[in-house]
Amino acid sequence: MPRVKVFQLERTLRTMGGLTVTDITDDVNDAVRESGISEGIACIYSPHTTCCVRVNEFESGFLEDFTGLLRKLVPSDSYYAHDDWGRRTENLCVEDMEVGNGHSHCMAMLLGTAGESVPVREGELQLGTWQRVLFIELDRERDRRWLVQVVGT
Amino acid sequence: MPRVKVFQLERTLRTMGGLTVTDITDDVNDAVRESGISEGIACIYSPHTTCCVRVNEFESGFLEDFTGLLRKLVPSDSYYAHDDWGRRTENLCVEDMEVGNGHSHCMAMLLGTAGESVPVREGELQLGTWQRVLFIELDRERDRRWLVQVVGT
Amino acid sequence: MPRVKVFQLERTLRTMGGLTVTDITDDVNDAVRESGISEGIACIYSPHTTCCVRVNEFESGFLEDFTGLLRKLVPSDSYYAHDDWGRRTENLCVEDMEVGNGHSHCMAMLLGTAGESVPVREGELQLGTWQRVLFIELDRERDRRWLVQVVGT
């Protein structure tokens, strides 16, 4: 009779800003192995509002294409009420007052959820041939962290 | 030896239409507490095709920015085959014939999944400082509901 | 005292290319039934970088609207560094050199995650009235597969 297991791990990183993408697949795979969980679901999660975790190919040409597309769809030089300090009254954050990040929030919402859920089988993430787990920075250079939560047997 | 628990809760709300965003974080946190689950994953889910649950900041300037962006990318005044009642034959819904919602479906698909999965640790959703759980209405004023499902120990 | 169960199933399909959408709801429902899991979470997942699984309505007018929008936002006739074989050095794939798919990767990232997580209650996926589970091909006609992983009791 299988027993349920829940495993969790948190990692920190320093991003470079400017829509940088970090391949965290090896760390996530290590976490799944360390969990001792053979069958289940892994949830890889960004606790930041201007980052996300996404699964896709880690190929520099594609990442250049995608960041170009994102900048075109969500221009950083438009007006953002989120960055209008003469008007804003909620969630004031001194650090953000120097460099606006309204466009980063919009990019994050457009990209979708904060994390990705991936099936685990025989102790391995069920990533396809070209799939990698990517941590995407949509804001400036910052200290960040991501979590992985594995639930299964 | 930990025992598996699954907890579920459903809540209803009346939205206001016009891309309104409701902060449901407190209700989701209450559900997690009520579940008695200490370590696991919470899946917060919209069972509607023109709404979604998303995690981001709840700040009125940002929400104004994002809804403006969404309206620009997915204009409601374009032609939508979904709303062409002279042509459409599938899934006929009398209620939708008065006000088309083809653009709302397109917005929902562009935004991503119907729900969000968030890690739970020590009985708490692992939301970051500015992260809130948001219920996003992409259609007109309607009666809606959302579900939360927590699985863990 | 409930016991944890994890159930997994994999299915293959041949897509038609050109942004085709396949309704896989019945197969996913069958998997949930076969799992014997009454309460839990189902993760339906695409292991491909140019496909995704999404929940929305399966109505041909809407699918035509959405694919039109996607082609407008991510034109296939733009320059993609991912398809520039005079320059690219990473992840070389002979099959892709005949027909570029840089735009398909960009579409997949814009759409969001590779899969969807849906609550399961009383042995049923908690899909709303119009919600269907869709497998979305963003690339050419290809052999594909999807996975469903159900965790619960």
XYZ file of C-alpha atoms in Angstrom, chain A residues 2-149:
148
model
C 1.568 3.277 -1.129
C 2.110 6.125 1.282
C 1.617 9.719 0.301
C 4.691 11.927 0.273
C 5.004 15.670 -0.084
C 8.416 17.133 -0.815
C 9.385 20.763 -1.055
C 12.477 22.708 -1.985
C 13.245 26.378 -2.460
C 16.112 27.851 -4.435
C 17.337 31.400 -4.830
C 18.936 33.066 -7.832
C 20.101 36.479 -8.943
C 18.630 37.347 -12.331
C 20.137 39.705 -14.882
C 17.052 41.742 -15.796
C 15.982 42.519 -19.345
C 13.820 39.439 -19.841
C 16.466 36.909 -18.897
C 15.604 33.226 -18.899
C 17.337 30.732 -16.594
C 17.211 26.992 -17.253
C 16.397 25.427 -13.851
C 15.641 21.912 -15.165
C 18.630 20.209 -13.549
C 17.780 21.638 -10.133
C 14.137 20.597 -10.480
C 15.170 17.093 -11.556
C 17.484 16.863 -8.542
C 14.590 17.881 -6.292
C 12.340 15.190 -7.769
C 15.052 12.584 -7.247
C 15.695 13.768 -3.695
C 11.945 13.595 -2.962
C 11.907 9.824 -3.350
C 8.542 10.271 -5.064
C 8.057 7.851 -7.915
C 4.578 8.794 -9.203
C 2.915 12.164 -8.744
C 2.796 15.806 -9.769
C 5.522 18.462 -9.448
C 4.453 22.085 -9.147
C 7.295 24.501 -9.923
C 6.312 27.959 -8.759
C 7.487 31.588 -8.818
C 6.364 33.618 -5.762
C 7.003 36.877 -7.666
C 4.489 38.982 -9.600
C 6.951 39.923 -12.349
C 8.486 36.497 -13.000
C 7.092 33.152 -14.005
C 8.095 29.549 -14.472
C 7.378 28.145 -17.913
C 8.199 24.944 -19.812
C 9.581 25.355 -23.325
C 12.796 24.955 -25.307
C 15.977 26.619 -24.030
C 17.466 27.807 -27.322
C 18.940 31.270 -27.559
C 17.405 32.110 -30.961
C 13.906 31.286 -29.722
C 14.401 33.213 -26.487
C 15.497 36.230 -28.533
C 12.415 35.826 -30.752
C 10.085 35.544 -27.801
C 11.469 38.471 -25.829
C 11.231 40.567 -29.008
C 7.590 39.576 -29.411
C 6.831 40.323 -25.776
C 8.419 43.783 -26.010
C 6.355 44.502 -29.122
C 3.071 43.374 -27.527
C 3.776 45.080 -24.176
C 5.978 48.131 -24.822
C 7.876 49.382 -21.778
C 7.710 53.010 -22.943
C 3.894 53.300 -22.829
C 2.050 54.977 -19.956
C 1.394 52.637 -17.021
C -0.914 53.757 -14.212
C 0.972 51.265 -12.013
C 4.076 53.488 -12.377
C 2.293 56.821 -11.976
C 3.556 57.850 -8.542
C 1.635 61.121 -8.660
C -1.545 59.073 -8.626
C -0.856 55.699 -7.053
C -1.872 55.107 -3.467
C -1.857 51.295 -3.061
C 1.009 48.881 -2.314
C 3.643 51.611 -2.349
C 7.099 50.096 -2.723
C 10.069 52.465 -2.556
C 12.306 50.141 -4.534
C 9.960 50.242 -7.537
C 9.737 54.050 -7.590
C 13.104 54.391 -9.261
C 12.328 52.110 -12.187
C 8.721 51.419 -13.188
C 7.643 47.831 -13.748
C 4.038 48.180 -14.916
C 4.978 46.550 -18.222
C 6.546 43.613 -16.321
C 3.276 42.943 -14.504
C 1.366 43.087 -17.790
C 3.831 40.665 -19.383
C 3.439 38.261 -16.446
C -0.363 38.290 -16.724
C -0.208 37.803 -20.476
C 2.188 34.867 -20.072
C -0.225 33.143 -17.700
C 0.179 31.405 -14.362
C 2.983 31.848 -11.850
C 4.056 28.209 -12.138
C 3.838 24.964 -14.116
C 2.635 21.514 -13.061
C 4.440 18.542 -14.604
C 3.647 14.822 -14.176
C 6.273 12.659 -12.414
C 6.591 8.983 -13.410
C 9.127 6.409 -12.295
C 10.832 9.182 -10.385
C 11.314 11.429 -13.415
C 9.675 14.662 -14.602
C 7.782 13.772 -17.792
C 9.372 16.492 -19.903
C 9.401 15.948 -23.673
C 12.594 15.909 -25.768
C 13.000 19.689 -26.038
C 11.136 20.741 -22.902
C 13.109 22.525 -20.189
C 11.876 24.253 -17.044
C 12.556 27.978 -17.428
C 12.571 30.752 -14.822
C 11.636 33.957 -16.645
C 12.579 37.379 -15.280
C 10.305 40.095 -16.672
C 11.608 42.910 -14.479
C 15.073 44.343 -13.738
C 18.032 42.479 -12.159
C 16.795 41.164 -8.808
C 17.164 38.520 -6.118
C 14.552 35.872 -6.793
C 13.495 32.442 -5.644
C 11.441 29.541 -6.927
C 9.751 26.627 -5.201
C 9.109 23.074 -6.217
C 6.408 21.025 -4.527
